[in-house]
Short mmCIF file of C-alpha atoms in Angstrom, two decimals:
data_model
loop_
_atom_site.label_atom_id
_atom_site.label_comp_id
_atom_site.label_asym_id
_atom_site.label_seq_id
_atom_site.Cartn_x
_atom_site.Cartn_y
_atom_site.Cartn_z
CA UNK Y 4 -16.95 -20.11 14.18
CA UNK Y 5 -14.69 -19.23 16.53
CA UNK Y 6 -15.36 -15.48 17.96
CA UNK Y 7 -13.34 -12.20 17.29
CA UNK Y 8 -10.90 -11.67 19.88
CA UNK Y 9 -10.47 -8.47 20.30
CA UNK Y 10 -7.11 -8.57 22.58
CA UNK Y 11 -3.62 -9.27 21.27
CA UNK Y 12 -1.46 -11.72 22.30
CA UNK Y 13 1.96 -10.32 23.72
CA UNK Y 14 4.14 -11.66 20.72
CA UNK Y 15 1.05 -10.33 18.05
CA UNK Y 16 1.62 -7.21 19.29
CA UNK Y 17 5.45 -7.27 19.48
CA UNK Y 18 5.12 -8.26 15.44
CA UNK Y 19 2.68 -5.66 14.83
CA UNK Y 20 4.95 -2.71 16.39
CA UNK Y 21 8.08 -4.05 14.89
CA UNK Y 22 6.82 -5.13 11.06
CA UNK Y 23 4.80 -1.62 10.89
CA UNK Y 24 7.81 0.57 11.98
CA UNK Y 25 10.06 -0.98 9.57
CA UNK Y 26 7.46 -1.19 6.82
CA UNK Y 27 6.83 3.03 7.82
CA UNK Y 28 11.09 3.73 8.41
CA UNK Y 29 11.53 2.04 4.98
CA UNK Y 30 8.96 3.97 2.78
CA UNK Y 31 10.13 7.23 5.07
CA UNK Y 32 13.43 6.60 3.42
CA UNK Y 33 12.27 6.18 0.15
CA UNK Y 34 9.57 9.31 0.27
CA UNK Y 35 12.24 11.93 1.70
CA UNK Y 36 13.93 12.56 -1.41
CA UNK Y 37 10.32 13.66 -3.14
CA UNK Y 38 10.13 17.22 -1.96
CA UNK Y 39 13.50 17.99 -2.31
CA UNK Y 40 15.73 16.01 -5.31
CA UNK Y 41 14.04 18.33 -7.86
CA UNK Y 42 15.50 21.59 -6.01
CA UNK Y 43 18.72 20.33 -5.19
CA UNK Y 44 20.13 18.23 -8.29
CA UNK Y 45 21.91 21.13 -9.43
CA UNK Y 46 24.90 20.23 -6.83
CA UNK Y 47 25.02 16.45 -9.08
CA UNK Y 48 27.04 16.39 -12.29
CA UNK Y 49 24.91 15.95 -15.45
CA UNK Y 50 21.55 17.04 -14.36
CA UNK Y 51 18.65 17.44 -16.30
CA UNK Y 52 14.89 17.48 -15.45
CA UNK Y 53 14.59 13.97 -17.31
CA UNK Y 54 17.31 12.24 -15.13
CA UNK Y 55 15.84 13.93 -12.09
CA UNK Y 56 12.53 12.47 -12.59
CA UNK Y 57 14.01 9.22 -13.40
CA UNK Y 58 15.93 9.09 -9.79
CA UNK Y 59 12.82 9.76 -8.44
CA UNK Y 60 10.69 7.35 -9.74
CA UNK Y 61 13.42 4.28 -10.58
CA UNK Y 62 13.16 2.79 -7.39
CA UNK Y 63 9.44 1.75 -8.53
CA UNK Y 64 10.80 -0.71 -11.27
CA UNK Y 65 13.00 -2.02 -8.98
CA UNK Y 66 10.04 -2.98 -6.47
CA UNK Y 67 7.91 -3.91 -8.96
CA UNK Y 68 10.35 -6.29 -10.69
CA UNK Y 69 11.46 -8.11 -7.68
CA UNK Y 70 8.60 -7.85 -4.97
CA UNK Y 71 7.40 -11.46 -6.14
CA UNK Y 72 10.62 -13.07 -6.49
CA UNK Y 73 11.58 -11.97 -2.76
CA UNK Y 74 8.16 -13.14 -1.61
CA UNK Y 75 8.53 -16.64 -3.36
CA UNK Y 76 12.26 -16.36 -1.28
CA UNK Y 77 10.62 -16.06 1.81
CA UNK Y 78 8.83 -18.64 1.90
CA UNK Y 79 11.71 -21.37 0.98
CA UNK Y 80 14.80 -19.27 2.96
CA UNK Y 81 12.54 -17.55 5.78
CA UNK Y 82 10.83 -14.83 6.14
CA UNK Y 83 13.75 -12.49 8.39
CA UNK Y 84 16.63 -13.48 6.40
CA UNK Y 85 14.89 -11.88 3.31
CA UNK Y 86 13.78 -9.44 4.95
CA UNK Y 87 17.36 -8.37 6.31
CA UNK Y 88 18.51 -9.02 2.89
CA UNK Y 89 16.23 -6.59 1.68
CA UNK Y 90 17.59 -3.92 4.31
CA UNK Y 91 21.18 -4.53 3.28
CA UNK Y 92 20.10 -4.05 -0.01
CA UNK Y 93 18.34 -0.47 0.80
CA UNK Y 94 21.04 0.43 3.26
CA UNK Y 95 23.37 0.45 0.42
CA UNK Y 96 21.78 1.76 -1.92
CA UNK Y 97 20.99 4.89 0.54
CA UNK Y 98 24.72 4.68 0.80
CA UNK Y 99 25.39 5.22 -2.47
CA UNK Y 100 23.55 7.54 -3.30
CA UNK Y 101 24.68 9.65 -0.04
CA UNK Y 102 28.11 9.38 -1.88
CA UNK Y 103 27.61 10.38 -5.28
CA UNK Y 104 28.18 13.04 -6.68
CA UNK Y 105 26.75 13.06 -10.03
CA UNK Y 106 22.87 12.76 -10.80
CA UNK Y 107 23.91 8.93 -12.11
CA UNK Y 108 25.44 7.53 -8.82
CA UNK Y 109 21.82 8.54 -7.12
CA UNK Y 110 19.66 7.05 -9.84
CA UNK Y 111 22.10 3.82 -9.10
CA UNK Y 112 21.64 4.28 -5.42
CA UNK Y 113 17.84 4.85 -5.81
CA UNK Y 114 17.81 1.39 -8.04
CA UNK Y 115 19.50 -0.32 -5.07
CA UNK Y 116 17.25 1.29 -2.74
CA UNK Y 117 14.39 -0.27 -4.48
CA UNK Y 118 15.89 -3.45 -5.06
CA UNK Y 119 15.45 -4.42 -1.65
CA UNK Y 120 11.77 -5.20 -2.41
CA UNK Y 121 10.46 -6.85 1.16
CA UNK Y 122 7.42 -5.31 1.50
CA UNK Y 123 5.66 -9.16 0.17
CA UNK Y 124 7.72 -10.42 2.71
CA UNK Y 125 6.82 -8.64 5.62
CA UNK Y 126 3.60 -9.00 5.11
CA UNK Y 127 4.14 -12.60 4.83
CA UNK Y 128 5.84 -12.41 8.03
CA UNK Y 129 3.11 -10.45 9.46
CA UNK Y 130 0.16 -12.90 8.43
CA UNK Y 131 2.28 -15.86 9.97
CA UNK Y 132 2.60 -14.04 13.19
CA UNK Y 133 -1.06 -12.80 13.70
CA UNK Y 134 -4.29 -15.05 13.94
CA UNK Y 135 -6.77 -15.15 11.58
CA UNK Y 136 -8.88 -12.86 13.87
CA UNK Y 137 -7.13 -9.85 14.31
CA UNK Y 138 -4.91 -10.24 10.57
CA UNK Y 139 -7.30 -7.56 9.31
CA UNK Y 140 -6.49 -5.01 12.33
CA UNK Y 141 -2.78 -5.94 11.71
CA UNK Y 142 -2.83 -5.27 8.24
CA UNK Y 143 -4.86 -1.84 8.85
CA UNK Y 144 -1.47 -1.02 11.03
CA UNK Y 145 0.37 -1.18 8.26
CA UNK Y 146 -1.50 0.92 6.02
CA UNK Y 147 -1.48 3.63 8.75
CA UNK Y 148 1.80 3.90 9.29
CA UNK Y 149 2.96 4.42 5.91
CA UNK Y 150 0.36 6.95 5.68
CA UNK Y 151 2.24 8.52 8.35
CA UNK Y 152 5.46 8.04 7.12
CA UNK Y 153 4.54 9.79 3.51
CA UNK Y 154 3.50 12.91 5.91
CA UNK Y 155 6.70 12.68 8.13
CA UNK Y 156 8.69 12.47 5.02
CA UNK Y 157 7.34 15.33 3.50
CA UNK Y 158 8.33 17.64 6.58
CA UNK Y 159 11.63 16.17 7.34
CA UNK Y 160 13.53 15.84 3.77
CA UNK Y 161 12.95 19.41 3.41
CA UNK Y 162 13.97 20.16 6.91
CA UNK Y 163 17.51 17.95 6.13
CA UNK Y 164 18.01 19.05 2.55
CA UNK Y 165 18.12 22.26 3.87
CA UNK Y 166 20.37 22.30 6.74
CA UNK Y 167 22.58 19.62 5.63
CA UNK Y 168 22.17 19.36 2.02
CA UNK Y 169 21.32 16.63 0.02
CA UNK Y 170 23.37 14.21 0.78
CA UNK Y 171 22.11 14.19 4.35
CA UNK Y 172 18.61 12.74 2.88
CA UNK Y 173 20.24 9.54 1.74
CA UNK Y 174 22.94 9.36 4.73
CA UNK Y 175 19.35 9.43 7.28
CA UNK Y 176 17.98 7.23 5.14
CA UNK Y 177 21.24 4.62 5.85
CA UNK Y 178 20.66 5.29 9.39
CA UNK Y 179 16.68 4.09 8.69
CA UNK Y 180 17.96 1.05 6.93
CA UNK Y 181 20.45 0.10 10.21
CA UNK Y 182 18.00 0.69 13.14
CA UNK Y 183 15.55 -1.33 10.52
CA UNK Y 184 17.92 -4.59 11.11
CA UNK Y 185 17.84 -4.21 15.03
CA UNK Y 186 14.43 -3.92 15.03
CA UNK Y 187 14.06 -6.74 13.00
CA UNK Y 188 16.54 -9.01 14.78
CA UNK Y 189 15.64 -7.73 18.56
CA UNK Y 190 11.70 -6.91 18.74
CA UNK Y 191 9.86 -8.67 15.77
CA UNK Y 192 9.78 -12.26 17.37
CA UNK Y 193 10.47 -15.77 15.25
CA UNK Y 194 7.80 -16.80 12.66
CA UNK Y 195 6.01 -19.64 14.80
CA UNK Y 196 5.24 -20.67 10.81
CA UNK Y 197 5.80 -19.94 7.29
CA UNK Y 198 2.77 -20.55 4.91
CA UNK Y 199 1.05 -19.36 1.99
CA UNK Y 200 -1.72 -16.86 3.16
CA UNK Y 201 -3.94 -16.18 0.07
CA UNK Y 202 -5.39 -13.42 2.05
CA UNK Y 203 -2.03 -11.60 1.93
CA UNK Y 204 0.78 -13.46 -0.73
CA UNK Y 205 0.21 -13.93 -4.31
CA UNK Y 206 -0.85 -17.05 -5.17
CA UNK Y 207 -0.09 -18.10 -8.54
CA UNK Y 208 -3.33 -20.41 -9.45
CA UNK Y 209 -5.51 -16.89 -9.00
CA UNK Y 210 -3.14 -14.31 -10.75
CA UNK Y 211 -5.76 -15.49 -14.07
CA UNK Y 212 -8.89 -14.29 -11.94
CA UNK Y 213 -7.11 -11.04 -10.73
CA UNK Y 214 -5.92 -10.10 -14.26
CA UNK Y 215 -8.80 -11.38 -16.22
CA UNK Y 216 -11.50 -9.22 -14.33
CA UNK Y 217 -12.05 -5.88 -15.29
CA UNK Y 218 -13.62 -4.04 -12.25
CA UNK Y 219 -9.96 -5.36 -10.33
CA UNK Y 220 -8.01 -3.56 -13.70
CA UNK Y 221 -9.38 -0.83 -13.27
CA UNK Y 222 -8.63 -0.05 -9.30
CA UNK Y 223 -5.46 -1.33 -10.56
CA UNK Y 224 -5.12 1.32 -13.26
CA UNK Y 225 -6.36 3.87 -10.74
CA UNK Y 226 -3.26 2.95 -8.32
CA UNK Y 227 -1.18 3.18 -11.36
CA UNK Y 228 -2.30 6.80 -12.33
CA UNK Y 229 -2.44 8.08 -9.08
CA UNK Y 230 1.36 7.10 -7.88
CA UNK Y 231 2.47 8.16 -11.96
CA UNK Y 232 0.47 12.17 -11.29
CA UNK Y 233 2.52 11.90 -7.70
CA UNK Y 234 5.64 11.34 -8.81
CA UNK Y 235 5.60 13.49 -11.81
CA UNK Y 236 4.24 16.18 -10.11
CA UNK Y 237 7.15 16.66 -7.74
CA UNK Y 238 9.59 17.15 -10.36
CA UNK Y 239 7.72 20.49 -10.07
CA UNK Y 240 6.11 21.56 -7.30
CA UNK Y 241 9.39 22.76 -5.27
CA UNK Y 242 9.77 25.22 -8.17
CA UNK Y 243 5.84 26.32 -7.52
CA UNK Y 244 6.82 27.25 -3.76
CA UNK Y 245 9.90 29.02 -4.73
CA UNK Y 246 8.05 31.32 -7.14
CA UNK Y 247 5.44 31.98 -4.70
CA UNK Y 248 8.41 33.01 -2.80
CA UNK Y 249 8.70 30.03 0.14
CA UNK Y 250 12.72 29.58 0.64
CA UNK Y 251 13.70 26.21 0.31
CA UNK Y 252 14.22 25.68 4.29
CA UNK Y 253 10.29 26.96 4.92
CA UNK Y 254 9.14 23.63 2.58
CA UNK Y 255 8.75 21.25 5.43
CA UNK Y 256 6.33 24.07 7.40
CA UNK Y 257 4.49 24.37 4.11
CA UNK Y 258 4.12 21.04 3.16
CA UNK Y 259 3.42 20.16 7.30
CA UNK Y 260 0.46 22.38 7.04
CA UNK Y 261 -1.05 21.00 3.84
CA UNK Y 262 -0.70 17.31 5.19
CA UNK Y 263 -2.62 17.94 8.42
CA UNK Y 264 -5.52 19.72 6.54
CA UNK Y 265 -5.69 17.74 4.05
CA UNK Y 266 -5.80 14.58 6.51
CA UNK Y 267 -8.89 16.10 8.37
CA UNK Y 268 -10.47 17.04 5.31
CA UNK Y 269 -10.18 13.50 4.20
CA UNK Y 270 -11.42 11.63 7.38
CA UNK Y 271 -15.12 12.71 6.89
CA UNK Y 272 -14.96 11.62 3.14
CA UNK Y 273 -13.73 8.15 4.31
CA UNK Y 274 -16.36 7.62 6.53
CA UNK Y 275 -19.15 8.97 4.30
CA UNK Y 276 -17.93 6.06 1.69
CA UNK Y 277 -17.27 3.33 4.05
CA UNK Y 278 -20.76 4.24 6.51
CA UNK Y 279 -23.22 5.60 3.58
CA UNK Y 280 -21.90 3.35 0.98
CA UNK Y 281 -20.82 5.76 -1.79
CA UNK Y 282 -16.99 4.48 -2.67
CA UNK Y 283 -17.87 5.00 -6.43
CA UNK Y 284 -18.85 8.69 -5.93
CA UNK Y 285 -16.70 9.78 -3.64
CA UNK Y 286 -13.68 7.99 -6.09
CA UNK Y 287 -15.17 10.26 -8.79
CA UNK Y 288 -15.12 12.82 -6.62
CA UNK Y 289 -11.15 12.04 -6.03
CA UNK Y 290 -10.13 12.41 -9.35
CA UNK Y 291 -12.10 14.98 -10.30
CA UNK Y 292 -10.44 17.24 -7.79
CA UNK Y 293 -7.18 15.78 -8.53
CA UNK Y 294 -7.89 16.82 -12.05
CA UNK Y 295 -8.96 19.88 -11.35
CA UNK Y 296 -5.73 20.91 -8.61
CA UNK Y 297 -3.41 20.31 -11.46
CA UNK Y 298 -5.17 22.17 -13.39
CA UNK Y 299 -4.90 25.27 -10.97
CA UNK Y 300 -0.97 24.28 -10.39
CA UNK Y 301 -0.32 24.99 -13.81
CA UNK Y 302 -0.57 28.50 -13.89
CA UNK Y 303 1.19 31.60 -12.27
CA UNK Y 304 0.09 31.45 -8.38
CA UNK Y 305 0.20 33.40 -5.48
CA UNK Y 306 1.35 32.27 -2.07
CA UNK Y 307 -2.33 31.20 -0.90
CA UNK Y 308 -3.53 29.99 -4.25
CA UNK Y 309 -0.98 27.54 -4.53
CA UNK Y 310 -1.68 26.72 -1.15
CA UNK Y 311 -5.04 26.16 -1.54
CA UNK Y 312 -4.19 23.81 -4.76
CA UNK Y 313 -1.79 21.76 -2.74
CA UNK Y 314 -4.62 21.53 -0.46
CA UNK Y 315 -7.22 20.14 -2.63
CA UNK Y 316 -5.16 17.68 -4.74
CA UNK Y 317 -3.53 15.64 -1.39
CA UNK Y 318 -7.06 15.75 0.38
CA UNK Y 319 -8.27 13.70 -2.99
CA UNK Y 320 -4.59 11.67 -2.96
CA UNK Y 321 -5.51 10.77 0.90
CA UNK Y 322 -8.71 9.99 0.23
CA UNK Y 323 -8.09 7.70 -2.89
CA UNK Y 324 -5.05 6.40 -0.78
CA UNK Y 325 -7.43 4.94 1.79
CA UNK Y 326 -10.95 4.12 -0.28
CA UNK Y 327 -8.83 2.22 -3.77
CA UNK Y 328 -7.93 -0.91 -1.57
CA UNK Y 329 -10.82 -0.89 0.49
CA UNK Y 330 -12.82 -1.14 -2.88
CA UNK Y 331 -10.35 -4.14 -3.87
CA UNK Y 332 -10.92 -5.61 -0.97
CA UNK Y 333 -14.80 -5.49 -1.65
CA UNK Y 334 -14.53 -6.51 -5.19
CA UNK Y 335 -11.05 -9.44 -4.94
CA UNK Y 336 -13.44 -12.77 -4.72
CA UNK Y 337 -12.79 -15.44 -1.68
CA UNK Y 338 -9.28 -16.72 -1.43
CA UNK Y 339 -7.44 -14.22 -3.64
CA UNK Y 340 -7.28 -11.09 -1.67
CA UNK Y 341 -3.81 -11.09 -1.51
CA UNK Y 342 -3.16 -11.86 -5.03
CA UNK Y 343 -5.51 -9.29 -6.22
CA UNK Y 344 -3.18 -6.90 -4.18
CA UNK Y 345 -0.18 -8.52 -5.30
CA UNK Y 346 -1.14 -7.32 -8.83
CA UNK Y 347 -1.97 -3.84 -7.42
CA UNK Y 348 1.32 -2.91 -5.22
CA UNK Y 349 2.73 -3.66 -8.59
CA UNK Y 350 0.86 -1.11 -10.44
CA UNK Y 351 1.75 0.98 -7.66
CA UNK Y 352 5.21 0.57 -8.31
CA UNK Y 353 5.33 0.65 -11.62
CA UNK Y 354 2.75 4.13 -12.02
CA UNK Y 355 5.93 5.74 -9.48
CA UNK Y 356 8.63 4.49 -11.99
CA UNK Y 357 6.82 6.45 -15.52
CA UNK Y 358 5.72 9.28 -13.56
CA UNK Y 359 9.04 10.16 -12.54
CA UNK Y 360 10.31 9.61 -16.28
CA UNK Y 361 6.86 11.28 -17.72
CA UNK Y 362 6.83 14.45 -15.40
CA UNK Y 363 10.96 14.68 -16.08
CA UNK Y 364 10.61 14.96 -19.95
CA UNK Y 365 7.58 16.99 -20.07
CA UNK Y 366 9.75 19.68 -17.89
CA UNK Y 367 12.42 19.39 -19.81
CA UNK Y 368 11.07 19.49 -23.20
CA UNK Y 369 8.08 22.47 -22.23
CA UNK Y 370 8.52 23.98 -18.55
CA UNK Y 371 6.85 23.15 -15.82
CA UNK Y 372 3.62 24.12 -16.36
CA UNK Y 373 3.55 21.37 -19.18
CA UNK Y 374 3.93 18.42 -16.41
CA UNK Y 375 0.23 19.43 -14.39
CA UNK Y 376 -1.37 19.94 -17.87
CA UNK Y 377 -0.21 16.47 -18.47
CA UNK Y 378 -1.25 14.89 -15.42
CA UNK Y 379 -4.89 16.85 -15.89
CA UNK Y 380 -5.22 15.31 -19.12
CA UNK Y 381 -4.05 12.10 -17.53
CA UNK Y 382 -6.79 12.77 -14.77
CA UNK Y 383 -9.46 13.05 -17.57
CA UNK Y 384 -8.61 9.63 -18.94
CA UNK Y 385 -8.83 7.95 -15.35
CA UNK Y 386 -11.94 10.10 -14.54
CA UNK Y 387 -13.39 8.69 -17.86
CA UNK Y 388 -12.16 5.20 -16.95
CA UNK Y 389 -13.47 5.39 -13.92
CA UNK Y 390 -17.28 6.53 -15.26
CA UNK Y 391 -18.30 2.96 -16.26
CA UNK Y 392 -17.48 0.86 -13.29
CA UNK Y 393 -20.06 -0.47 -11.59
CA UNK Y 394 -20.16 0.27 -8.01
CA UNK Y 395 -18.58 -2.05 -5.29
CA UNK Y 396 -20.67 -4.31 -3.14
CA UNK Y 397 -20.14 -4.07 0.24
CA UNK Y 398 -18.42 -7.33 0.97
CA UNK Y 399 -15.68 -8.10 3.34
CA UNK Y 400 -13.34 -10.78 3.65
CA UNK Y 401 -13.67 -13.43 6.51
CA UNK Y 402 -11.12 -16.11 7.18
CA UNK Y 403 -12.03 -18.82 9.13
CA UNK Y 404 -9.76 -21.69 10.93
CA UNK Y 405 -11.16 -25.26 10.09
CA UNK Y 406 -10.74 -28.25 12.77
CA UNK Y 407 -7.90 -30.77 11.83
CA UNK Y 408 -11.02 -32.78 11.82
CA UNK Y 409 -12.39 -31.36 8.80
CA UNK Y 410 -11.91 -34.29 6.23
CA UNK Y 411 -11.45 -33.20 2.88
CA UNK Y 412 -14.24 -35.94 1.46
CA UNK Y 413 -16.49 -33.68 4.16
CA UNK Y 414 -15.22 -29.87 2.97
CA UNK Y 415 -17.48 -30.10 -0.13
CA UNK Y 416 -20.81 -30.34 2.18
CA UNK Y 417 -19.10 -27.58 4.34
CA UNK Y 418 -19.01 -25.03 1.46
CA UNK Y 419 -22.70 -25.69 1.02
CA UNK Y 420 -23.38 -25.25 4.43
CA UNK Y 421 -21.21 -21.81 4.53
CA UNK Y 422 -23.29 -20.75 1.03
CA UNK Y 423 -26.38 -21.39 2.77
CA UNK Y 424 -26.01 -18.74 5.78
CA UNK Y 425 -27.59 -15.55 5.04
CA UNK Y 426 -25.08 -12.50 4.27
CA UNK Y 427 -22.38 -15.17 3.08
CA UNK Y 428 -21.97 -14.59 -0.90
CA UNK Y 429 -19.07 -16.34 -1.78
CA UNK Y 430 -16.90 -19.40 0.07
CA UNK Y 431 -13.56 -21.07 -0.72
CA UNK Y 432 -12.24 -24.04 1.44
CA UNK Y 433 -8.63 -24.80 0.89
CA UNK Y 434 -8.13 -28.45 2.48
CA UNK Y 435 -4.24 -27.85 3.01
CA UNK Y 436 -4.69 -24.51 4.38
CA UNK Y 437 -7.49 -25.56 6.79
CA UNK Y 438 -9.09 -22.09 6.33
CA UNK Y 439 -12.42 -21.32 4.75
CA UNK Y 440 -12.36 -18.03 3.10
CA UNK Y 441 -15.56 -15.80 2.99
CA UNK Y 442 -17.14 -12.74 1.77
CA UNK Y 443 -19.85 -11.34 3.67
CA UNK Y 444 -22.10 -9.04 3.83
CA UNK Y 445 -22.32 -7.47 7.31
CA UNK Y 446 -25.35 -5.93 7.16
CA UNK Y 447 -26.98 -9.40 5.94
CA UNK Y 448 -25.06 -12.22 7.66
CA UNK Y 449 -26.74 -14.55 9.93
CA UNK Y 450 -23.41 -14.58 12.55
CA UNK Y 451 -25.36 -17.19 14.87
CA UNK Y 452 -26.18 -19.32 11.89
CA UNK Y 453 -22.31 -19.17 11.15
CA UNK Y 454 -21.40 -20.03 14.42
CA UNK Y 455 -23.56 -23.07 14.16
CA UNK Y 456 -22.18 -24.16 10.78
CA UNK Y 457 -18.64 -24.89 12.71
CA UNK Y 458 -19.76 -26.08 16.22
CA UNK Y 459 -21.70 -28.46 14.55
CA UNK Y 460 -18.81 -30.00 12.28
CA UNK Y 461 -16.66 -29.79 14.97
CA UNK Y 462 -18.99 -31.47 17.19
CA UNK Y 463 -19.03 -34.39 14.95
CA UNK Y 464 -15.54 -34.42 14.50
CA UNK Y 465 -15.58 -35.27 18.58
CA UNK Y 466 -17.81 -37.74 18.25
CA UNK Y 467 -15.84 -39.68 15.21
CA UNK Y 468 -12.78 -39.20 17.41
CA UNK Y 469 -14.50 -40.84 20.26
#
């Protein structure tokens, strides 16, 4: 096998930088309007708690309807075209929605701004623009950055809201959308290839495995009730800071504050899962807290209790944010990694899309205080869900590049060969990929033996040639 390299070439990095500052500038535009629709939508013509919630959360059925069918069109149009499609597509939408003037013409813009589903696409684009060694690292990029970009969103729509007003949310988010097509067109570089990549696209022949196996259901029910408690939540929580008497334009301080505590206080949780093996507990853990915050949120609070709840539940969102697809990762077998995600972004998507409608009918039809009791009993479902599952083995994915030599009369002796190295638990070999696709365990696997496995085929690949 051919080693790690730990360097990137100059055009992986130019992808890297490019795809994961459009990826973060596009979810920055869609997260901005969280903090602040709820206080706001008084200005917009027919307003009621339900229709709030539903602006907030539509853009999720959007994504979730078309993020496959814009993946399957990247790979027969191109990935970039797509991809700018996509833009144009959230660029008006923002547009729209900057515009209107009734709480209807922003659920319409927020449906366009969802439309533009790319984010199959870019990864697409990022997988055919990174080697097999460093696609993991890549894809970690991504991941980080929209971490950031949830934080950064949650200071500056506040911050514009108030100085601006509302409109100036979805006229910045336009502005997002444009300097997202120059990026695209001037720093991300040409797609040297377009292929399937199992470890990142969905690929229909294992959509059966990912929906047929129940520890992969649940993580994707988990995504699903954590993005629902999010977005119904914020049809509230402006209110909360108002009555403990934080002025609209002191949000983004507020909610700056509670995002960089909450992001140290979820780094040591991260690595006690990841180092010390406890994903299951400290996922209980998660929820449980979760639970508990919204149960705290749903009473009268002062200034630092609220503060405190706040606190709590995003250190648990943060943490569930970065251990839920690590644990899919463990648990997706060889080869369908990126379908097993595929399935989950969806649930993602679709949890945004009823939480918004959930946590804008429960405030509408009993207060405030009835959308946290919700969620909590919501939490107590998942936490119970979540009881039974057996914890993850510590397997990650490899991906390895096969010779052009490899015959496919000689790839069924190869599997063998992988399934024989210590530490290697499962193996897939996909002939018109020329990739092997592994999961290891690190603390087990024979890396020398490995080596061996593919110097030797490829040495008598050499010698056939000769």
């Amino acid at each position: 096998m051919r080693k790690v390299q730990g360097l990137l070439l100059a055009s992986e990095r130019r992808a890297i930088t490019g795809l994961a500052g459009l990826y973060a500038t596009r979810m920055l535009g869609l997260f901005m309007v969280l903090p602040v629709l709820a206080l706001y939508a008084d200005e917009l013509v027919g307003s009621t708690p339900l229709l709030v919630g539903l602006a907030l959360g539509v853009y999720g059925l959007t994504q979730a309807v078309l993020q496959i069918p814009f993946g399957v069109l990247s790979d027969r149009l191109g990935r970039k075209p797509v991809i700018a499609g996509g833009l144009l597509l959230f660029l008006l939408g923002s547009v729209v929605a900057a515009q209107a003037e009734s709480i209807g013409g922003v659920i319409l813009g927020r449906c366009l701004q969802g439309s533009g589903a790319v984010a199959a696409a870019i990864m697409a684009l990022l997988a055919d623009q990174t080697r097999e060694q460093v696609r993991t690292a890549a894809m970690a990029t991504i991941g980080l950055s929209i971490g950031v970009a949830f934080a950064l969103a949650m200071v500056l729509g506040p911050w514009l809201a108030a100085a601006f007003g509302l409109s100036a949310v979805f006229w910045f988010t336009a502005l997002l959308a444009a300097a997202g097509l120059v990026v695209l067109w001037k720093l991300v570089p040409p797609a040297p290839r377009r292929l399937q990549h199992r470890d990142v696209g969905i690929h229909r022949a294992q959509l059966g495995t990912a929906l047929g196996r129940r520890d992969l259901l649940r993580l994707d029910l988990s995504i699903f009730a954590l993005h629902l408690i999010l977005m119904a939540i914020f049809v509230a929580v402006p209110f909360r800071l108002v009555e403990a008497g934080i002025a609209p334009e002191r949000h983004g301080v507020t909610y700056l504050g509670v995002m960089l505590l909450a992001f140290a206080g979820m780094v040591p949780l991260v690595i006690l899962a990841e180092k010390r093996r406890q994903m299951k507990a400290m996922c209980l853990l998660a929820i449980g807290a979760i639970t508990l915050s919204l149960g705290g949120l749903a009473g009268s609070l002062g200034l630092w209790a609220l503060f405190g709840w706040l606190l709590l539940f995003f250190i648990a969102f943060n943490l569930l944010e970065a251990t839920l697809p690590s644990m899919l990762s463990k648990l997706a077998p060889a080869g369908a990694k990126g379908t097993a995600m595929g399935v989950y972004s969806t649930s993602q998507f679709l949890g945004a899309f009823l939480g918004g409608v959930l946590g804008g009918f429960l405030a509408q039809q009993w207060g405030l205080a009835a959308v946290f009791v919700g969620c909590a009993l919501l939490g107590l479902a998942w936490l119970a869900l979540m009881v039974g599952m057996a914890p993850p083995r510590h397997l990650v994915s490899e991906v390895v590049a096969l010779d052009d030599g490899h015959h496919e009369d000689a790839l069924e002796t190869l599997m063998e060969k992988f399934a024989e190295v210590a530490g290697v638990e499962e193996v897939l070999v996909v002939p018109e990929e020329r990739l092997a696709y592994l999961k290891v365990d690190r603390q087990r696997l024979d890396q020398d033996a490995l080596t061996r496995v593919i110097e030797a085929r490829r040495s008598k690949t050499d010698k056939d040639r000769a």
